[in-house]
Coordinates of C-alpha atoms in Angstrom, one line a residue:
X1 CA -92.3 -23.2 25.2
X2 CA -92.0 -26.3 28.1
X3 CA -94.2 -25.6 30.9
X4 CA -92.1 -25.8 34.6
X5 CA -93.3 -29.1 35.0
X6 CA -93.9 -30.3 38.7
X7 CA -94.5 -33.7 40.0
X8 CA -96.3 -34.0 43.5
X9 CA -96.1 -37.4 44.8
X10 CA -95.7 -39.7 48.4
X11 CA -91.7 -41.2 48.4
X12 CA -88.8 -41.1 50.7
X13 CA -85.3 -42.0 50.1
X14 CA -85.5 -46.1 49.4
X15 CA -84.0 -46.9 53.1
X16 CA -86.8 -45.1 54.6
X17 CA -89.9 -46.7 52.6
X18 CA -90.4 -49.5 54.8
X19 CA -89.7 -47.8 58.4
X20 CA -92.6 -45.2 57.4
X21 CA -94.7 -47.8 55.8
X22 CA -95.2 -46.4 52.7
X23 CA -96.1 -48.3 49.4
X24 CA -93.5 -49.8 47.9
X25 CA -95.3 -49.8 44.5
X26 CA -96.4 -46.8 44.7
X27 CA -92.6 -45.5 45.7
X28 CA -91.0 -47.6 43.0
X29 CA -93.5 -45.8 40.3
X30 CA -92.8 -42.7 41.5
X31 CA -89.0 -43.1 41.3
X32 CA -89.4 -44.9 38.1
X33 CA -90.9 -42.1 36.4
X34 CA -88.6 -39.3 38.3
X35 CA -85.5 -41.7 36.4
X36 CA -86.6 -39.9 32.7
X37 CA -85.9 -36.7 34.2
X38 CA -88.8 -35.4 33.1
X39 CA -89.7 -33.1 36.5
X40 CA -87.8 -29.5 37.5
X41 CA -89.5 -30.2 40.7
X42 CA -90.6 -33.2 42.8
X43 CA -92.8 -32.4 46.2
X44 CA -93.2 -35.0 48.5
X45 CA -96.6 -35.1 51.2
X46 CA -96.7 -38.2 53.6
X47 CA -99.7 -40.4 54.4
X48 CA -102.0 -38.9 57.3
X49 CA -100.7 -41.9 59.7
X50 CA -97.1 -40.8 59.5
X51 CA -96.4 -38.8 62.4
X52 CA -93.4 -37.4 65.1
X53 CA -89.8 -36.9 63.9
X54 CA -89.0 -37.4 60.5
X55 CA -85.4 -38.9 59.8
X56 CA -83.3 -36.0 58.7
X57 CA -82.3 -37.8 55.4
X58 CA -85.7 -37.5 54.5
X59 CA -85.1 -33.6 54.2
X60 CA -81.7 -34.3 52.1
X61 CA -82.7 -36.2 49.1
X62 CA -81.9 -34.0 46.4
X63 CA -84.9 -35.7 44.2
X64 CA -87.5 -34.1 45.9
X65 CA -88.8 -31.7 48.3
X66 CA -90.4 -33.4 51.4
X67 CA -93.2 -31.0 52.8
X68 CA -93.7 -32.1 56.3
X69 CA -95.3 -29.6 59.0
X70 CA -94.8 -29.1 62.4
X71 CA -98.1 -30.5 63.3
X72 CA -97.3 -33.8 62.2
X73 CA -95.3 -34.1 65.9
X74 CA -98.0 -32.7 67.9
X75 CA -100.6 -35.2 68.6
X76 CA -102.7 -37.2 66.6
X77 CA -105.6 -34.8 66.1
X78 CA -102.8 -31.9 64.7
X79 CA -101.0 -35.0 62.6
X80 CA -104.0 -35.9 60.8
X81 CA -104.8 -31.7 60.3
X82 CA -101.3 -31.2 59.2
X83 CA -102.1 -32.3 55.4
X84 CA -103.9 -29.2 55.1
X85 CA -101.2 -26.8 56.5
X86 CA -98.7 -28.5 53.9
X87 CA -101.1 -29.0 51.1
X88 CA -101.0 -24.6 51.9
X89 CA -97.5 -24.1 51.8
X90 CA -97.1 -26.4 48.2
X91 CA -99.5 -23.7 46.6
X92 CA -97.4 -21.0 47.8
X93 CA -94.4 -22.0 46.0
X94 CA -96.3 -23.2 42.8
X95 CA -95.8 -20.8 40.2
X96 CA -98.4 -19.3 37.6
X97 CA -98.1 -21.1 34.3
X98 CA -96.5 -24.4 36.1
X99 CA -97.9 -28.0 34.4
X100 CA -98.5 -30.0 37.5
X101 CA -98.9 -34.1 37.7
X102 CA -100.7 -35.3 40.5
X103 CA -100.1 -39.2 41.5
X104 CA -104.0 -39.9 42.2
X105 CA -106.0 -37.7 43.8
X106 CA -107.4 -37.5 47.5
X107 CA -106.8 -36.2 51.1
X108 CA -103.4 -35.4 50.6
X109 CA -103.6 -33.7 47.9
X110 CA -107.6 -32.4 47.0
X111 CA -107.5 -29.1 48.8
X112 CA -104.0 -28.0 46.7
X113 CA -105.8 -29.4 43.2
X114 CA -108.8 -27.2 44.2
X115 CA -106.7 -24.2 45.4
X116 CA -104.8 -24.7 42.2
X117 CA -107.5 -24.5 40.0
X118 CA -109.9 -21.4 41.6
X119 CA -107.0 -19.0 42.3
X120 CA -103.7 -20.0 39.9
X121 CA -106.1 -21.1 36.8
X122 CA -103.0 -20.4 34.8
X123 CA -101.5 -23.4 36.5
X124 CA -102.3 -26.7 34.0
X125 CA -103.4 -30.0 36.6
X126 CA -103.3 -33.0 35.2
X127 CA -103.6 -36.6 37.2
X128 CA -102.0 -40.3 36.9
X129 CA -104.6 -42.2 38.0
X130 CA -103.1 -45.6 39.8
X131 CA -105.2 -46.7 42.2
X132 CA -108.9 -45.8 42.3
X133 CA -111.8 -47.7 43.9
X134 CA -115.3 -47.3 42.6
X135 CA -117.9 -46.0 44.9
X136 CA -120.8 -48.6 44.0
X137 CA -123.4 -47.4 46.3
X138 CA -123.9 -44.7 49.0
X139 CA -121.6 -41.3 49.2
X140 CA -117.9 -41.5 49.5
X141 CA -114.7 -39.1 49.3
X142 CA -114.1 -40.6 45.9
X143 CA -117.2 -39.5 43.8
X144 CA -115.7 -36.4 45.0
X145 CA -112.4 -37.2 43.9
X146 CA -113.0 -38.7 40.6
X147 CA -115.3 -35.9 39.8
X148 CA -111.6 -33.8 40.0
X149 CA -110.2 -36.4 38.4
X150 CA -112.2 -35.7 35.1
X151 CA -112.5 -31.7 35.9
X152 CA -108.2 -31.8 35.2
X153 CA -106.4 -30.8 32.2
X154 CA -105.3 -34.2 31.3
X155 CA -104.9 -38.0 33.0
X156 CA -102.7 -41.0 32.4
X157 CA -104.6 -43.9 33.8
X158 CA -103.5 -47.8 34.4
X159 CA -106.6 -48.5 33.2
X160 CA -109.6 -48.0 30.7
X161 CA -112.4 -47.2 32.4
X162 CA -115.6 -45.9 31.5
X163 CA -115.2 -43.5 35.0
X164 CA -112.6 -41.2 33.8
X165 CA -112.8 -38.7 31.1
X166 CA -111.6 -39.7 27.5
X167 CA -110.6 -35.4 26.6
X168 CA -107.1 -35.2 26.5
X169 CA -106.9 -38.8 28.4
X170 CA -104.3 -41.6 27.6
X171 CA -103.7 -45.6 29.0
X172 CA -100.4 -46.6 30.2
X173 CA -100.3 -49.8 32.3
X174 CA -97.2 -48.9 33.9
X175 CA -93.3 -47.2 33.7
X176 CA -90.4 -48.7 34.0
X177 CA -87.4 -46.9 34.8
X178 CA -83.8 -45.8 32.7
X179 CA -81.8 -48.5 33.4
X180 CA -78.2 -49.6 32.1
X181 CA -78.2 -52.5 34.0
X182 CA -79.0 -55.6 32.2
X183 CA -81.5 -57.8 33.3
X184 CA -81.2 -61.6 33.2
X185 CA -82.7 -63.6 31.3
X186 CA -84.9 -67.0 31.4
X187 CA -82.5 -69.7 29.8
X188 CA -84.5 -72.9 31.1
X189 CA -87.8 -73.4 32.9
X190 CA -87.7 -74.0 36.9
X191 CA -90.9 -75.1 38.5
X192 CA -90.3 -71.4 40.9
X193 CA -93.3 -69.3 41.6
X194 CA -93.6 -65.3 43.4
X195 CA -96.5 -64.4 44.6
X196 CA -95.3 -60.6 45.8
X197 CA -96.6 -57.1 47.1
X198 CA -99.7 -56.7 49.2
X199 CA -101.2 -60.0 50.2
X200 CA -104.8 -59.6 50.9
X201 CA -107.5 -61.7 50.1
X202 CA -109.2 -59.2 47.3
X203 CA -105.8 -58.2 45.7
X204 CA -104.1 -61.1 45.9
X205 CA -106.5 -64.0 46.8
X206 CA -103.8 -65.2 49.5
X207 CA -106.3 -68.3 51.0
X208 CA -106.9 -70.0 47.1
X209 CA -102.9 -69.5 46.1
X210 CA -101.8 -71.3 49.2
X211 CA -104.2 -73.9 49.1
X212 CA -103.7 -74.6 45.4
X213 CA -99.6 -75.0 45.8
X214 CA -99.7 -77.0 48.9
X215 CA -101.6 -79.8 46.4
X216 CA -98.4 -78.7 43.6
X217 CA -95.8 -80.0 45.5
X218 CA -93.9 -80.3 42.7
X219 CA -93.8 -76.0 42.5
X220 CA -91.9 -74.2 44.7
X221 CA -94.3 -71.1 45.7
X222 CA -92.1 -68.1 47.1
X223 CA -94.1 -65.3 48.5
X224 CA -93.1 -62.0 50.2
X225 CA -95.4 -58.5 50.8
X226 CA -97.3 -56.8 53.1
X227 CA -100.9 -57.0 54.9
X228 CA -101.6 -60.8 54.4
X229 CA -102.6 -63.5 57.4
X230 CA -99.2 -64.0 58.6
X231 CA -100.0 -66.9 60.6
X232 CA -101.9 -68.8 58.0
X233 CA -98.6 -68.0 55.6
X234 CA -96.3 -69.1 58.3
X235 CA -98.3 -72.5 59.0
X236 CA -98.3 -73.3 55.4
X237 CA -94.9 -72.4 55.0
X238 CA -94.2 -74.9 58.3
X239 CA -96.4 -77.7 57.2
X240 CA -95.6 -77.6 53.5
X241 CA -91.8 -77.8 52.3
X242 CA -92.7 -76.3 48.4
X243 CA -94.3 -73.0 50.0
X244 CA -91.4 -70.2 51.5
X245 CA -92.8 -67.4 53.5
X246 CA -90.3 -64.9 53.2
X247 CA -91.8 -61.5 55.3
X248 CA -91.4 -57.9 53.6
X249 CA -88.0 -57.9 52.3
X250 CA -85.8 -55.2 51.3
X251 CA -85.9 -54.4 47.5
X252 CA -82.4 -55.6 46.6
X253 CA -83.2 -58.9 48.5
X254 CA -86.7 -58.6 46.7
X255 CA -85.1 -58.6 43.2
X256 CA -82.8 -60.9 43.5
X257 CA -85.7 -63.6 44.7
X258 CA -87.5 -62.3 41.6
X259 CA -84.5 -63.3 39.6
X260 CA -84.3 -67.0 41.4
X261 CA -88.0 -67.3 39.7
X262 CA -89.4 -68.1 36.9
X263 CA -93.1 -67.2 37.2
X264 CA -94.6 -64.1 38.7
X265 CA -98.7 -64.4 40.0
X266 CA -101.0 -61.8 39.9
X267 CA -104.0 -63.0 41.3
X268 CA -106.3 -60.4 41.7
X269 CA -110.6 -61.2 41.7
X270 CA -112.2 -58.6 39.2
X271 CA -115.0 -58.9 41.3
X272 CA -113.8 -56.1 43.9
X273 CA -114.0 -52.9 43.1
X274 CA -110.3 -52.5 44.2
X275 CA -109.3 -54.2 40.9
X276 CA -111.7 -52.5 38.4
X277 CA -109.7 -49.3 38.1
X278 CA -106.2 -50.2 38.0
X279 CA -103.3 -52.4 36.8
X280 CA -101.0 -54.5 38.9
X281 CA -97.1 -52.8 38.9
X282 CA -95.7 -56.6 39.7
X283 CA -97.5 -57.3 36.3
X284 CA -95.1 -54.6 34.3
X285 CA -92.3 -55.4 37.1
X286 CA -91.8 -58.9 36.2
X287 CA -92.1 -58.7 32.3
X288 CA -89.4 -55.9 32.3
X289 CA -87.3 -58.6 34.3
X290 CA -88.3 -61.1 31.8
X291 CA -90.1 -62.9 34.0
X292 CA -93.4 -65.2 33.0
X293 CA -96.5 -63.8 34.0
X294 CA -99.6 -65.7 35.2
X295 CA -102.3 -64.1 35.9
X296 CA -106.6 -64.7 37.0
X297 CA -107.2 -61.4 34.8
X298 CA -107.2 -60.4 30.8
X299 CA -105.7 -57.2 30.6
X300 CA -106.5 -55.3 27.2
X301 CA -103.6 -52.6 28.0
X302 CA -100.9 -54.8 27.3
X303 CA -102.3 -56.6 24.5
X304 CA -99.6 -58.4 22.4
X305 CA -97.7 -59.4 24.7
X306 CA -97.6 -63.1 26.0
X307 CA -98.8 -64.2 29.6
X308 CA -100.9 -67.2 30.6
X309 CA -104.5 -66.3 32.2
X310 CA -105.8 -68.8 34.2
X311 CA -109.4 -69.0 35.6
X312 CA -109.9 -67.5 39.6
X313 CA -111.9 -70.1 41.0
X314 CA -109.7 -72.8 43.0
X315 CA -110.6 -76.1 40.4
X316 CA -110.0 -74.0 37.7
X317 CA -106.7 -72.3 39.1
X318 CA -105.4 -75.6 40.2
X319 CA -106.5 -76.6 36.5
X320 CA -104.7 -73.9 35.1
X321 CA -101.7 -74.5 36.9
X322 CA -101.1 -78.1 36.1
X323 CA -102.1 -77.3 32.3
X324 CA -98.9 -74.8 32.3
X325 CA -96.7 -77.4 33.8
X326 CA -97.7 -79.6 30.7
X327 CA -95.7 -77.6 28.2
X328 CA -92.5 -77.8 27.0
X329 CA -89.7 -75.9 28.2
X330 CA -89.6 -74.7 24.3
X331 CA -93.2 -73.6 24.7
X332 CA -93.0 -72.0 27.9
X333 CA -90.1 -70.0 26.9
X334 CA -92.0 -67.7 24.4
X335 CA -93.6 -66.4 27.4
X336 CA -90.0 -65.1 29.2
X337 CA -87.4 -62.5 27.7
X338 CA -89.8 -59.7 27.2
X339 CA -88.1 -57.2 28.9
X340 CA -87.0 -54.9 26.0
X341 CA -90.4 -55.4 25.0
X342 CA -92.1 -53.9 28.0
X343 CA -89.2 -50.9 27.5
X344 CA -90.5 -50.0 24.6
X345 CA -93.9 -49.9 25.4
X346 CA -93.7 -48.7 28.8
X347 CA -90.3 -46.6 29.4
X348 CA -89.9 -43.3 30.9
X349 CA -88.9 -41.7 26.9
X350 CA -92.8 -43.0 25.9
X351 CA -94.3 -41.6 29.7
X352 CA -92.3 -38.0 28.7
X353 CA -93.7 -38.0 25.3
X354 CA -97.1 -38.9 26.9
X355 CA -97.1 -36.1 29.4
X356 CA -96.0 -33.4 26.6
X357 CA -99.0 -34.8 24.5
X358 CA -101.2 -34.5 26.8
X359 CA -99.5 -30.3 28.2
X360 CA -99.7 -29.3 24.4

């Protein structure tokens, strides 16, 4: 018999991502996966910093349940306390014998997993683990958090590591969504590059990138994303006439610049823990769009399929770079069109087999 299978995650309708400044990628995941129709019940919890009146179209999405207390407009001390109060009222209307999904696991959402598991044990938890950072050294809310991490029923995690518990455990890089809509493909090689998402120096190693394609004036660099050194992007964008700063953008606006491209970066330094423990969605994003993926990291989960690596260091990116301009447009095109590829691999039919796998 299917468990009621419940989905708790941190989304608002798509108009309303960037006004509350929630992730993007963590957003377009979560709607990805909610596409399968695999959930008879989505709850949404926002971030700590979102506070005060909540747009009222918020509270109509049919796709989900936004669970928003009246604390979160009285003050910052009650705003940051409210998380509890809601976490409260989500275990009130969970019912016994319910298969939940957690996206990651941590102050929004710890007290309900525990609450869950001491006094509903009949209530199956199980976490997708997206984005986790390693506590090296010292005490942390994470060694908390992982340790309920590997105390749930099941995971799904980005990425294999050695941290989470292999019982009743499974790697998926990433989902991409039901879609009829086709997606274009690469028909000849342009010299475009995106460099897209959040911008700082340890996830997307912002300073080396710019510095590289400002020598690559033959490359036209497009970037666009959050939390990078807007005035170092807008003076290289000034000084340099290859390099396009183009702010946060909305997503259609975002995907039709991802279309005008023919290589997507990922330029991510292993070296921070920030990177250990996860997989980059603009990775999965830009293969489903058929898009040619470069990237300063070997990733084993989506062995098979064809991307350049190139090295991280700034000789031996600017090396790598120049190297892939070498080829031939013949050569360069066994690296685009992988889109029904990635659909195979990654779709919301393989994440709904995944997840009944991983109830049974």
């Amino acid at each position: 018999m299917k468990k009621y299978r419940i989905f708790w995650t941190c989304i608002l309708p798509e108009h309303l991502i960037a006004q509350y400044r929630l992730s993007f990628a963590a957003c377009n995941f979560s709607y990805n996966l909610m596409s399968g129709c695999a959930f008879d019940k989505v709850y949404s919890s926002m971030p700590l910093y979102v506070g005060g009146e909540m747009s009222k179209e918020a509270f109509s999405d049919k796709r989900f349940e936004l669970i928003y207390d009246r604390w979160r407009k009285a003050g910052k001390f009650k705003q940051k306390l409210a998380t509890f109060k809601e976490q409260f009222t989500m275990f009130q209307q969970i019912p016994k014998d319910a298969s939940v999904w957690f996206y990651n696991l941590n102050t929004l959402n710890a007290l309900l997993f525990v609450m869950l598991k001491l006094l509903k044990p009949s209530v199956q938890l199980n976490v997708i683990v997206l984005d986790f950072t390693p506590v090296n050294r010292g005490f942390g809310l994470n060694q908390i958090y992982l340790k309920l991490i590997n105390w749930a029923h099941g995971r799904i995690c980005l990425a294999n590591s050695e941290l989470f518990k292999k019982e009743n455990s499974l790697v998926l890089p990433g989902v991409v969504p039901y879609s009829s809509k086709t997606r274009p493909e690469i028909k000849s090689i342009k010299k475009t590059v995106l460099l897209s998402g959040v911008l700082s120096e340890e996830i997307s190693m912002l300073s080396m990138v710019l510095d590289v394609f400002s020598k690559l004036s033959e490359y036209e660099l497009h970037i666009t994303g959050i939390k990078g050194n807007e005035l170092m992007l807008q003076q290289y964008a000034n000084n340099h006439s290859n390099i396009h700063w183009h702010g946060q953008l909305p997503f259609n606006v975002y995907m039709e610049l991802l279309h005008h491209i023919t290589f997507q970066l990922s330029t991510r330094d292993i070296n921070f823990p920030e990177n250990q423990c996860n997989f980059p969605s603009k990775i999965i994003e830009a293969l489903f769009h058929n898009r040619i993926i470069i990237s300063t990291i070997h990733y084993p989960q989506i062995e098979g399929m064809k991307y350049f690596t190139v090295k991280p260091t700034k000789e031996e990116f600017h090396n790598g770079i120049r190297a892939i301009a070498d080829l031939s447009d013949e050569e360069l095109l066994r690296y685009a069109n992988q889109g029904n590829v990635v659909e195979r691999l990654f779709g919301v039919e393989v994440w709904n087999q995944a997840m009944a796998k991983i109830e049974e």
